[in-house]
Amino acid sequence: MDEARIARRGLGPRLRLAGGWLLLALLAAIFAPLVAPQDPLAQDLMLERLPPFWMNGAEPGYWLGTDSLGRDLLSRLIFGGRVAFVVAFAAAIAACLVGSTLGLIAGYFGGWADRIISRIVDIWMAFPPVLFAILLVAVLGTGLSSVIIAIAVIDWTRFCRVIRAEAMGQTRMDYVENARIAGYGRIGIMLREVLPNVVPSIVALLSLEMGIAVIVEAILSFVNLSISTDDPTWGGIIAEGRLSIHQAWWVLVFPLITLILTVLSFSQFGEALKARFDPVLR
Amino acid sequence: MSAACLDIRNLSAVLANGQRVLRSVSLAVQPGEVRALVGESGAGKTMIGKAVLGVLPSSVHIVEGEMLLEGEDLGRLQPKARRTLIGARTALIPQDPLTALNPSRRIGPQMTDRLVRILGWSGQRADARIRQLLDEVQIRDPDRVLRSYPHELSGGMRQRVLIAAAFAAEPRLIVADEPTTALDVTVQKQILRLIAQLQREHGTAILFVTHDLGVVAKISQKVSVLYAGKVVEEADTAALFAAPQHAYTRALIAATPRYTDPLASLKPVDEAVLAGLAAEIAAAEQAWRPPHG
Ligand SMILES: Nc1ncnc2c1ncn2[C@@H]1O[C@H](COP(=O)(O)OP(=O)(O)OP(=O)(O)O)[C@@H](O)[C@H]1O
Ligand SMILES: [Mg+2]
């Protein structure tokens, strides 16, 4: 009990920092046309490789500098956030729905259902995930929906494994047995008695998965397999920044920082939410 | 004579490896009666309760015998009809009040759910009923309790809640599986008294599982003594204490600590008695053949 309370107190600033960053990035992405200082696609060779605002030679209005085509970096990061968040939410929710449902069924029903689902998970996990993603997108064709599908198809196993183990532990609990005695059907028990107890884990995994989806999307953009339009993506910006690292380090460093902050925030936010959802820790 | 509330006849159950955990158990609980089931740890007391309630672990199989709940043979019913019958006529008061309550659901919905969803009561009627039962188990602040999560209540409170829940749907038979073992000694007495009181008022038959002969003497009218899955003696409670017939029962009574002289009376069951029992059971095992090969 004490331990829980200590953990709970420690979560305060963590939740606020992570949540704050995510909220800021999300709002910026949603209202990108309003908050971005420049047009993210506008090239201006007169303004190429401007440094960030505190360095000599910076131009007002170009806070984080420009890339080698003279495009405003901050505006590109803000617009890139749109792709990142759409992929994060859509892919993570899809993976969560599929994985959690199968995990719940495997863990709660056991027997044949469990054997079949677990075997599929084992086979799935034998593929290296990033290679799997690249392969899938190559097959599905580039585009936002392919990226989302690829991530969901690969990462549902994360949810499945964890939720299966938790649901399995639940079936040994006396309240599940009590519900059997009372005459509830199996599916009713699964939804009413087991599911509420695995929700905290689902929430934490969901948030973590959003961070992972952001990374995978960035990797796919980096190898030029994500959305094929000119819309900026964080991975795409990183790829461009890598080419001009010696002339303009900021084009590489700022998107990296953005990416890392976002991914870390998702995972921290998930942990904090998990504690929030858990009545014993609350 | 009316049908027994619970009538177990010649029940045997085996594990996957063929080992018998219940050996031709017969016992009956008459309507409104408390039958104690005593025996040491591992004797199979919980197994009998689970068999009656239809929640045996999947590794345990019933190979012979009948269980009649108010005259209905559970073995002959379709699974769904059996579940419905057991759900309507029985309830369990479990050993560990913490794990018997769902940690992520509030007490109120957990208690009313069964009345509403299984028995089809209106929410209002279920709520009123639960409050009445909470009053009977002497919970004075039902609003707080109903709003609480299980971990916010003490062990004794949780057990009261479970007792109230068990009696709420007016079952004919309650299986109480060591309902006081997980509680501390001062609370044990109160809980025992509550169960006895509600049992009298509601006229519910109870199969009361315990390893404590002191508890047996306080609460039951009949006793079955179980050893290694076999009923070695059954009798009226008073008769059992006055004149135990089986050597194991005598040894068990002798081994029970008395408050007057706790240390002197703490002695293990006599070795010779156990050796005799082992031989008796081995002989029975030799003679026993599982039905149908
Ligand atoms: N899930 C299970 N699968 C297989 N065997 C089991 C299982 N649970 C218990 N057993 C075995 O069945 C026998 C009877 O166990 P049971 O739990 O009924 O004993 P008990 O009399 O209730 O003991 P206690 O006083 O410790 O609760 C024991 O030998 C035990 O090892
Ligand atoms: Mg037991």
CSV table of C-alpha atoms in Angstrom, one decimal, chain A residues 181-182, chain B residues 83-90 114 118-119 169-172:
chain,number,residue,atom,x,y,z
A,181,ILE,CA,-21.3,-20.5,-9.7
A,182,ALA,CA,-23.8,-17.6,-9.9
B,83,ARG,CA,-25.6,-24.0,-14.3
B,84,THR,CA,-29.0,-22.3,-13.9
B,85,LEU,CA,-30.0,-24.7,-11.1
B,86,ILE,CA,-26.8,-24.3,-9.2
B,87,GLY,CA,-26.9,-20.5,-9.7
B,88,ALA,CA,-30.4,-20.3,-8.4
B,89,ARG,CA,-30.1,-22.6,-5.4
B,90,THR,CA,-26.6,-22.4,-4.1
B,114,ARG,CA,-26.3,-11.3,-9.7
B,118,ILE,CA,-29.2,-13.8,-13.2
B,119,LEU,CA,-32.5,-13.6,-11.4
B,169,ALA,CA,-30.7,-14.5,-3.4
B,170,GLU,CA,-32.1,-16.9,-0.7
B,171,PRO,CA,-30.2,-20.0,-1.8
B,172,ARG,CA,-31.2,-23.3,-0.4
